[in-house]
GROMACS .gro file of C-alpha atoms in nm:
model
  390
    1UNK     CA    1   2.303   0.678   1.347
    2UNK     CA    2   1.952   0.698   1.205
    3UNK     CA    3   1.911   0.850   0.858
    4UNK     CA    4   1.756   1.192   0.813
    5UNK     CA    5   1.414   1.180   0.650
    6UNK     CA    6   1.270   1.372   0.357
    7UNK     CA    7   0.892   1.366   0.325
    8UNK     CA    8   0.698   1.402   0.001
    9UNK     CA    9   0.337   1.500   0.059
   10UNK     CA   10   0.126   1.717   0.285
   11UNK     CA   11  -0.178   1.496   0.337
   12UNK     CA   12  -0.317   1.340   0.651
   13UNK     CA   13  -0.089   1.036   0.631
   14UNK     CA   14   0.213   1.267   0.672
   15UNK     CA   15   0.064   1.416   0.987
   16UNK     CA   16   0.010   1.060   1.113
   17UNK     CA   17   0.359   0.926   1.049
   18UNK     CA   18   0.565   1.222   1.174
   19UNK     CA   19   0.488   1.152   1.543
   20UNK     CA   20   0.566   0.782   1.490
   21UNK     CA   21   0.897   0.862   1.321
   22UNK     CA   22   1.002   1.107   1.591
   23UNK     CA   23   0.903   0.864   1.865
   24UNK     CA   24   1.147   0.614   1.711
   25UNK     CA   25   1.429   0.869   1.701
   26UNK     CA   26   1.414   0.971   1.335
   27UNK     CA   27   1.471   1.336   1.247
   28UNK     CA   28   1.252   1.495   0.981
   29UNK     CA   29   1.482   1.719   0.779
   30UNK     CA   30   1.264   1.837   0.490
   31UNK     CA   31   0.915   1.826   0.343
   32UNK     CA   32   0.792   1.872  -0.014
   33UNK     CA   33   0.448   2.002  -0.105
   34UNK     CA   34   0.261   2.041  -0.432
   35UNK     CA   35   0.262   2.414  -0.367
   36UNK     CA   36   0.500   2.619  -0.156
   37UNK     CA   37   0.209   2.736   0.059
   38UNK     CA   38   0.104   2.378   0.142
   39UNK     CA   39   0.462   2.281   0.227
   40UNK     CA   40   0.510   2.593   0.442
   41UNK     CA   41   0.191   2.532   0.640
   42UNK     CA   42   0.281   2.169   0.712
   43UNK     CA   43   0.640   2.258   0.804
   44UNK     CA   44   0.517   2.523   1.044
   45UNK     CA   45   0.257   2.301   1.213
   46UNK     CA   46   0.493   2.001   1.245
   47UNK     CA   47   0.811   2.201   1.311
   48UNK     CA   48   1.003   2.072   1.010
   49UNK     CA   49   1.307   2.294   0.939
   50UNK     CA   50   1.299   2.294   0.558
   51UNK     CA   51   1.015   2.301   0.307
   52UNK     CA   52   0.996   2.331  -0.070
   53UNK     CA   53   0.783   2.265  -0.379
   54UNK     CA   54   1.085   2.143  -0.579
   55UNK     CA   55   1.150   1.767  -0.575
   56UNK     CA   56   1.528   1.793  -0.616
   57UNK     CA   57   1.555   2.035  -0.324
   58UNK     CA   58   1.467   1.744  -0.093
   59UNK     CA   59   1.642   1.461  -0.277
   60UNK     CA   60   1.977   1.639  -0.301
   61UNK     CA   61   2.002   1.736   0.064
   62UNK     CA   62   2.304   1.575   0.228
   63UNK     CA   63   2.119   1.532   0.559
   64UNK     CA   64   1.841   1.326   0.392
   65UNK     CA   65   1.907   0.954   0.340
   66UNK     CA   66   1.558   0.805   0.374
   67UNK     CA   67   1.270   0.919   0.153
   68UNK     CA   68   0.903   0.876   0.242
   69UNK     CA   69   0.685   0.921  -0.070
   70UNK     CA   70   0.335   1.002   0.054
   71UNK     CA   71   0.208   1.222  -0.229
   72UNK     CA   72  -0.022   1.153  -0.526
   73UNK     CA   73   0.055   0.827  -0.715
   74UNK     CA   74   0.142   1.004  -1.040
   75UNK     CA   75   0.470   1.115  -0.876
   76UNK     CA   76   0.563   0.788  -0.703
   77UNK     CA   77   0.774   0.635  -0.979
   78UNK     CA   78   0.950   0.960  -1.071
   79UNK     CA   79   1.060   1.031  -0.713
   80UNK     CA   80   1.143   0.670  -0.623
   81UNK     CA   81   1.362   0.605  -0.927
   82UNK     CA   82   1.550   0.932  -0.885
   83UNK     CA   83   1.595   0.879  -0.510
   84UNK     CA   84   1.739   0.530  -0.551
   85UNK     CA   85   1.966   0.654  -0.828
   86UNK     CA   86   2.138   0.898  -0.591
   87UNK     CA   87   2.166   0.650  -0.304
   88UNK     CA   88   1.858   0.720  -0.092
   89UNK     CA   89   1.647   0.455   0.084
   90UNK     CA   90   1.279   0.469  -0.019
   91UNK     CA   91   0.946   0.397   0.148
   92UNK     CA   92   0.670   0.454  -0.108
   93UNK     CA   93   0.299   0.476  -0.036
   94UNK     CA   94   0.063   0.249  -0.225
   95UNK     CA   95  -0.006   0.201  -0.510
   96UNK     CA   96   0.334   0.175  -0.680
   97UNK     CA   97   0.267   0.430  -0.951
   98UNK     CA   98  -0.031   0.460  -1.183
   99UNK     CA   99   0.048   0.168  -1.414
  100UNK     CA  100   0.261  -0.141  -1.455
  101UNK     CA  101   0.501   0.059  -1.671
  102UNK     CA  102   0.569   0.298  -1.382
  103UNK     CA  103   0.588   0.016  -1.128
  104UNK     CA  104   0.837  -0.170  -1.351
  105UNK     CA  105   1.065   0.135  -1.358
  106UNK     CA  106   1.064   0.127  -0.978
  107UNK     CA  107   1.146  -0.245  -0.979
  108UNK     CA  108   1.436  -0.192  -1.219
  109UNK     CA  109   1.578   0.087  -1.001
  110UNK     CA  110   1.549  -0.126  -0.686
  111UNK     CA  111   1.721  -0.419  -0.858
  112UNK     CA  112   2.003  -0.192  -0.974
  113UNK     CA  113   2.061  -0.069  -0.617
  114UNK     CA  114   1.996  -0.382  -0.404
  115UNK     CA  115   2.185  -0.245  -0.104
  116UNK     CA  116   1.916   0.020  -0.053
  117UNK     CA  117   1.585  -0.029   0.125
  118UNK     CA  118   1.296   0.002  -0.121
  119UNK     CA  119   0.954  -0.095   0.012
  120UNK     CA  120   0.587  -0.017  -0.047
  121UNK     CA  121   0.362   0.094   0.237
  122UNK     CA  122   0.129  -0.206   0.257
  123UNK     CA  123   0.100  -0.162   0.630
  124UNK     CA  124  -0.155  -0.440   0.694
  125UNK     CA  125   0.134  -0.687   0.668
  126UNK     CA  126   0.260  -0.549   1.001
  127UNK     CA  127  -0.075  -0.545   1.185
  128UNK     CA  128  -0.027  -0.798   1.471
  129UNK     CA  129  -0.349  -0.984   1.388
  130UNK     CA  130  -0.229  -1.056   1.033
  131UNK     CA  131   0.122  -1.139   1.152
  132UNK     CA  132  -0.034  -1.405   1.375
  133UNK     CA  133  -0.276  -1.522   1.107
  134UNK     CA  134   0.010  -1.582   0.864
  135UNK     CA  135   0.205  -1.770   1.131
  136UNK     CA  136  -0.100  -1.984   1.214
  137UNK     CA  137  -0.145  -2.075   0.846
  138UNK     CA  138   0.225  -2.166   0.814
  139UNK     CA  139   0.208  -2.377   1.131
  140UNK     CA  140  -0.092  -2.576   1.003
  141UNK     CA  141  -0.383  -2.433   1.200
  142UNK     CA  142  -0.597  -2.503   0.893
  143UNK     CA  143  -0.579  -2.881   0.852
  144UNK     CA  144  -0.582  -2.868   0.476
  145UNK     CA  145  -0.506  -2.633   0.189
  146UNK     CA  146  -0.662  -2.288   0.180
  147UNK     CA  147  -0.981  -2.311  -0.024
  148UNK     CA  148  -1.177  -1.986   0.021
  149UNK     CA  149  -1.080  -1.632   0.123
  150UNK     CA  150  -1.358  -1.381   0.184
  151UNK     CA  151  -1.284  -1.014   0.251
  152UNK     CA  152  -1.529  -0.737   0.336
  153UNK     CA  153  -1.432  -0.375   0.396
  154UNK     CA  154  -1.686  -0.105   0.479
  155UNK     CA  155  -1.574   0.252   0.542
  156UNK     CA  156  -1.661   0.617   0.488
  157UNK     CA  157  -1.571   0.840   0.196
  158UNK     CA  158  -1.207   0.887   0.095
  159UNK     CA  159  -1.277   1.229  -0.056
  160UNK     CA  160  -1.171   1.563   0.087
  161UNK     CA  161  -1.388   1.874   0.072
  162UNK     CA  162  -1.239   2.005  -0.254
  163UNK     CA  163  -1.144   1.843  -0.583
  164UNK     CA  164  -0.803   1.675  -0.583
  165UNK     CA  165  -0.635   1.358  -0.713
  166UNK     CA  166  -0.842   1.143  -0.476
  167UNK     CA  167  -1.147   1.225  -0.689
  168UNK     CA  168  -0.989   1.101  -1.011
  169UNK     CA  169  -0.959   0.733  -1.103
  170UNK     CA  170  -0.681   0.790  -1.357
  171UNK     CA  171  -0.472   0.973  -1.095
  172UNK     CA  172  -0.488   0.683  -0.846
  173UNK     CA  173  -0.795   0.779  -0.647
  174UNK     CA  174  -1.076   0.548  -0.541
  175UNK     CA  175  -1.129   0.247  -0.320
  176UNK     CA  176  -0.991  -0.006  -0.571
  177UNK     CA  177  -0.647   0.157  -0.588
  178UNK     CA  178  -0.623   0.280  -0.229
  179UNK     CA  179  -0.784  -0.005  -0.037
  180UNK     CA  180  -0.795  -0.280  -0.298
  181UNK     CA  181  -0.416  -0.260  -0.332
  182UNK     CA  182  -0.384  -0.341   0.039
  183UNK     CA  183  -0.625  -0.634   0.004
  184UNK     CA  184  -0.452  -0.781  -0.301
  185UNK     CA  185  -0.111  -0.757  -0.136
  186UNK     CA  186  -0.239  -0.900   0.192
  187UNK     CA  187  -0.380  -1.211   0.024
  188UNK     CA  188  -0.045  -1.292  -0.135
  189UNK     CA  189   0.137  -1.220   0.190
  190UNK     CA  190  -0.091  -1.450   0.394
  191UNK     CA  191  -0.114  -1.755   0.169
  192UNK     CA  192   0.173  -1.715  -0.080
  193UNK     CA  193  -0.055  -1.753  -0.382
  194UNK     CA  194  -0.092  -1.501  -0.662
  195UNK     CA  195  -0.398  -1.428  -0.873
  196UNK     CA  196  -0.402  -1.593  -1.215
  197UNK     CA  197  -0.737  -1.455  -1.333
  198UNK     CA  198  -0.994  -1.212  -1.197
  199UNK     CA  199  -1.348  -1.083  -1.240
  200UNK     CA  200  -1.470  -0.747  -1.110
  201UNK     CA  201  -1.750  -0.495  -1.087
  202UNK     CA  202  -1.629  -0.141  -1.013
  203UNK     CA  203  -1.866   0.155  -0.969
  204UNK     CA  204  -1.863   0.525  -0.892
  205UNK     CA  205  -2.196   0.597  -0.726
  206UNK     CA  206  -2.102   0.932  -0.571
  207UNK     CA  207  -2.012   1.160  -0.862
  208UNK     CA  208  -2.090   1.491  -0.691
  209UNK     CA  209  -2.071   1.615  -0.333
  210UNK     CA  210  -2.154   1.932  -0.147
  211UNK     CA  211  -1.813   2.068  -0.240
  212UNK     CA  212  -1.766   1.902  -0.582
  213UNK     CA  213  -2.065   1.983  -0.800
  214UNK     CA  214  -1.945   2.205  -1.082
  215UNK     CA  215  -1.781   2.119  -1.412
  216UNK     CA  216  -1.563   1.852  -1.251
  217UNK     CA  217  -1.714   1.527  -1.127
  218UNK     CA  218  -1.581   1.242  -0.916
  219UNK     CA  219  -1.459   0.949  -1.128
  220UNK     CA  220  -1.283   0.756  -0.851
  221UNK     CA  221  -1.479   0.438  -0.764
  222UNK     CA  222  -1.645   0.413  -0.424
  223UNK     CA  223  -1.753   0.049  -0.457
  224UNK     CA  224  -1.599  -0.265  -0.602
  225UNK     CA  225  -1.651  -0.635  -0.569
  226UNK     CA  226  -1.419  -0.888  -0.727
  227UNK     CA  227  -1.326  -1.254  -0.745
  228UNK     CA  228  -0.978  -1.397  -0.791
  229UNK     CA  229  -0.861  -1.747  -0.875
  230UNK     CA  230  -0.524  -1.804  -0.711
  231UNK     CA  231  -0.228  -2.005  -0.835
  232UNK     CA  232  -0.275  -2.270  -0.563
  233UNK     CA  233  -0.642  -2.324  -0.637
  234UNK     CA  234  -0.792  -2.101  -0.368
  235UNK     CA  235  -1.080  -1.870  -0.457
  236UNK     CA  236  -1.114  -1.512  -0.329
  237UNK     CA  237  -1.420  -1.291  -0.298
  238UNK     CA  238  -1.381  -0.930  -0.188
  239UNK     CA  239  -1.626  -0.645  -0.143
  240UNK     CA  240  -1.501  -0.293  -0.071
  241UNK     CA  241  -1.733   0.001  -0.013
  242UNK     CA  242  -1.716   0.368   0.086
  243UNK     CA  243  -2.083   0.379   0.182
  244UNK     CA  244  -2.063   0.327   0.558
  245UNK     CA  245  -1.986   0.653   0.742
  246UNK     CA  246  -1.788   0.627   1.062
  247UNK     CA  247  -1.536   0.371   1.180
  248UNK     CA  248  -1.405   0.112   0.935
  249UNK     CA  249  -1.533  -0.244   0.958
  250UNK     CA  250  -1.301  -0.503   0.808
  251UNK     CA  251  -1.321  -0.881   0.803
  252UNK     CA  252  -1.071  -1.118   0.644
  253UNK     CA  253  -1.177  -1.484   0.647
  254UNK     CA  254  -0.945  -1.769   0.540
  255UNK     CA  255  -1.098  -2.118   0.518
  256UNK     CA  256  -0.955  -2.466   0.469
  257UNK     CA  257  -1.078  -2.823   0.536
  258UNK     CA  258  -1.365  -2.714   0.761
  259UNK     CA  259  -1.139  -2.489   0.969
  260UNK     CA  260  -1.106  -2.114   0.945
  261UNK     CA  261  -0.916  -1.811   1.066
  262UNK     CA  262  -1.075  -1.466   1.067
  263UNK     CA  263  -0.951  -1.117   1.149
  264UNK     CA  264  -1.221  -0.871   1.248
  265UNK     CA  265  -1.080  -0.524   1.287
  266UNK     CA  266  -0.759  -0.597   1.476
  267UNK     CA  267  -0.861  -0.923   1.648
  268UNK     CA  268  -0.782  -1.276   1.530
  269UNK     CA  269  -1.024  -1.565   1.585
  270UNK     CA  270  -0.995  -1.929   1.484
  271UNK     CA  271  -1.213  -2.236   1.450
  272UNK     CA  272  -1.106  -2.599   1.408
  273UNK     CA  273  -1.380  -2.846   1.322
  274UNK     CA  274  -1.414  -3.110   1.592
  275UNK     CA  275  -1.166  -2.932   1.820
  276UNK     CA  276  -1.374  -2.640   1.949
  277UNK     CA  277  -1.606  -2.832   2.178
  278UNK     CA  278  -1.871  -2.561   2.211
  279UNK     CA  279  -1.870  -2.493   1.838
  280UNK     CA  280  -1.749  -2.137   1.890
  281UNK     CA  281  -1.442  -1.955   1.765
  282UNK     CA  282  -1.143  -1.917   1.993
  283UNK     CA  283  -0.967  -1.585   2.040
  284UNK     CA  284  -0.611  -1.619   1.911
  285UNK     CA  285  -0.518  -1.252   1.942
  286UNK     CA  286  -0.696  -0.952   2.089
  287UNK     CA  287  -0.590  -0.602   1.986
  288UNK     CA  288  -0.530  -0.380   2.288
  289UNK     CA  289  -0.323  -0.106   2.123
  290UNK     CA  290  -0.530   0.213   2.138
  291UNK     CA  291  -0.243   0.437   2.026
  292UNK     CA  292  -0.268   0.648   2.340
  293UNK     CA  293   0.112   0.665   2.353
  294UNK     CA  294   0.122   0.855   2.023
  295UNK     CA  295   0.089   1.228   1.966
  296UNK     CA  296  -0.160   1.196   1.683
  297UNK     CA  297  -0.418   1.473   1.680
  298UNK     CA  298  -0.654   1.316   1.428
  299UNK     CA  299  -0.672   0.992   1.233
  300UNK     CA  300  -1.029   1.025   1.113
  301UNK     CA  301  -0.935   1.000   0.744
  302UNK     CA  302  -0.718   0.688   0.782
  303UNK     CA  303  -0.864   0.360   0.916
  304UNK     CA  304  -0.717   0.255   1.251
  305UNK     CA  305  -0.582  -0.088   1.140
  306UNK     CA  306  -0.378   0.079   0.866
  307UNK     CA  307  -0.241   0.335   1.115
  308UNK     CA  308  -0.144   0.061   1.361
  309UNK     CA  309   0.026  -0.139   1.088
  310UNK     CA  310   0.213   0.172   0.973
  311UNK     CA  311   0.334   0.229   1.328
  312UNK     CA  312   0.474  -0.126   1.336
  313UNK     CA  313   0.637  -0.076   0.995
  314UNK     CA  314   0.818   0.233   1.121
  315UNK     CA  315   0.932   0.035   1.424
  316UNK     CA  316   1.079  -0.226   1.189
  317UNK     CA  317   1.258   0.048   0.996
  318UNK     CA  318   1.409   0.171   1.321
  319UNK     CA  319   1.547  -0.178   1.389
  320UNK     CA  320   1.684  -0.203   1.033
  321UNK     CA  321   1.904   0.100   1.092
  322UNK     CA  322   2.026  -0.011   1.434
  323UNK     CA  323   2.404  -0.071   1.455
  324UNK     CA  324   2.492  -0.440   1.451
  325UNK     CA  325   2.786  -0.583   1.643
  326UNK     CA  326   3.083  -0.658   1.417
  327UNK     CA  327   2.896  -0.519   1.120
  328UNK     CA  328   2.873  -0.168   0.985
  329UNK     CA  329   2.569  -0.014   0.830
  330UNK     CA  330   2.218  -0.160   0.847
  331UNK     CA  331   2.040  -0.492   0.790
  332UNK     CA  332   1.724  -0.572   0.596
  333UNK     CA  333   1.590  -0.849   0.820
  334UNK     CA  334   1.351  -0.630   1.026
  335UNK     CA  335   1.178  -0.514   0.706
  336UNK     CA  336   1.210  -0.843   0.518
  337UNK     CA  337   0.835  -0.901   0.548
  338UNK     CA  338   0.754  -0.560   0.397
  339UNK     CA  339   0.614  -0.535   0.044
  340UNK     CA  340   0.887  -0.492  -0.217
  341UNK     CA  341   0.861  -0.298  -0.541
  342UNK     CA  342   0.818  -0.638  -0.712
  343UNK     CA  343   0.513  -0.693  -0.492
  344UNK     CA  344   0.392  -0.348  -0.594
  345UNK     CA  345   0.424  -0.446  -0.961
  346UNK     CA  346   0.216  -0.760  -0.900
  347UNK     CA  347  -0.054  -0.559  -0.722
  348UNK     CA  348  -0.064  -0.314  -1.012
  349UNK     CA  349  -0.100  -0.605  -1.257
  350UNK     CA  350  -0.401  -0.734  -1.065
  351UNK     CA  351  -0.559  -0.387  -1.049
  352UNK     CA  352  -0.510  -0.349  -1.425
  353UNK     CA  353  -0.680  -0.686  -1.482
  354UNK     CA  354  -0.968  -0.592  -1.250
  355UNK     CA  355  -1.028  -0.270  -1.443
  356UNK     CA  356  -1.022  -0.459  -1.774
  357UNK     CA  357  -1.265  -0.714  -1.633
  358UNK     CA  358  -1.507  -0.442  -1.524
  359UNK     CA  359  -1.487  -0.281  -1.868
  360UNK     CA  360  -1.523  -0.604  -2.067
  361UNK     CA  361  -1.753  -0.781  -1.817
  362UNK     CA  362  -1.558  -1.106  -1.829
  363UNK     CA  363  -1.282  -1.299  -1.652
  364UNK     CA  364  -0.937  -1.157  -1.730
  365UNK     CA  365  -0.598  -1.326  -1.698
  366UNK     CA  366  -0.343  -1.144  -1.480
  367UNK     CA  367  -0.031  -1.064  -1.683
  368UNK     CA  368   0.270  -0.912  -1.508
  369UNK     CA  369   0.480  -0.683  -1.725
  370UNK     CA  370   0.840  -0.800  -1.760
  371UNK     CA  371   0.973  -0.533  -1.994
  372UNK     CA  372   0.871  -0.180  -2.079
  373UNK     CA  373   0.661  -0.150  -2.397
  374UNK     CA  374   0.816   0.015  -2.700
  375UNK     CA  375   0.708   0.385  -2.697
  376UNK     CA  376   0.713   0.395  -3.079
  377UNK     CA  377   0.648   0.047  -3.220
  378UNK     CA  378   0.606   0.169  -3.579
  379UNK     CA  379   0.946   0.336  -3.579
  380UNK     CA  380   1.106   0.029  -3.419
  381UNK     CA  381   0.953  -0.194  -3.683
  382UNK     CA  382   1.094   0.027  -3.956
  383UNK     CA  383   1.440   0.018  -3.798
  384UNK     CA  384   1.429  -0.363  -3.776
  385UNK     CA  385   1.320  -0.387  -4.141
  386UNK     CA  386   1.606  -0.159  -4.246
  387UNK     CA  387   1.854  -0.368  -4.047
  388UNK     CA  388   1.728  -0.686  -4.213
  389UNK     CA  389   1.757  -0.539  -4.562
  390UNK     CA  390   2.110  -0.425  -4.493
   0.00000   0.00000   0.00000
């Protein structure tokens, strides 16, 4: 039997995933909104039986066993830790909290309850083109180690008409946190190398809009370019921009020993030096999924590759909860390639380093937090000194 689902959030991503979940047989039992009015409107439009603006009202429902956290990042850690603590499976939107401290709390909770599913929504991992790219790299399509990875993402604004958390960098808004997190995670997923040091330029060019032009201004970045040196010696360059209205254009290029693999949109192409007789790339995978089988009304605010990857992720979740012969419960294998909370902590560490690099205008080493910092170091020092004197 599939678990009942509790949704946290009322944004566009919730309207996107509900049809996918229902198509796979999941039942949406409850939805939480920042305000009761927002929750009520979403529940009415999507025919969800229960709505609330109280977090515990969803978490404590007996008919809810799987939590989708799709609200603002400042609530991710709080909801995820509490949900795991009372035995609920968790799918959390990116990024994993607002800081490494929050992400580490999520990691600790997931480690304490290893029997529960706890994954981060880095949906590009499930996009067929990237699934095939990773397989091609593992099978030796590139006849040599990966040397250069170049990523370019151009898309329209992420802002809504009014002022909300998407406008604020410290609340998790902006292209670095919302798109850069996907890019950072994808690189590790494809080549198995983590960033050891980074350099970045992050800018907020659009500080006011037609609807946001009063006392408050937009602080969320709409452009960033960064370089990363990976643990295996590969170098990464990435440029992400919100200055191209309309459909997203995305290119991920992985090079090695004169060969390369490249995903453009949802299509995978490859080139092997000396093997492609006409000197042109070969088509290794062509995306033909136009999502016509879904009941989505609008996906304008979410790029199509991310929506398609999310659809595949939900399909994997469905398989994870399928009954297995001679075994009760569920299995993790279908979602084994999903991003874990540990992966979310790594991504947050890289984002922290990129922000430091932009501020200090120099290369910064990536340091992953392994323990929570002391909230009151002066008091702790005094306690230690007292203990020593005793």
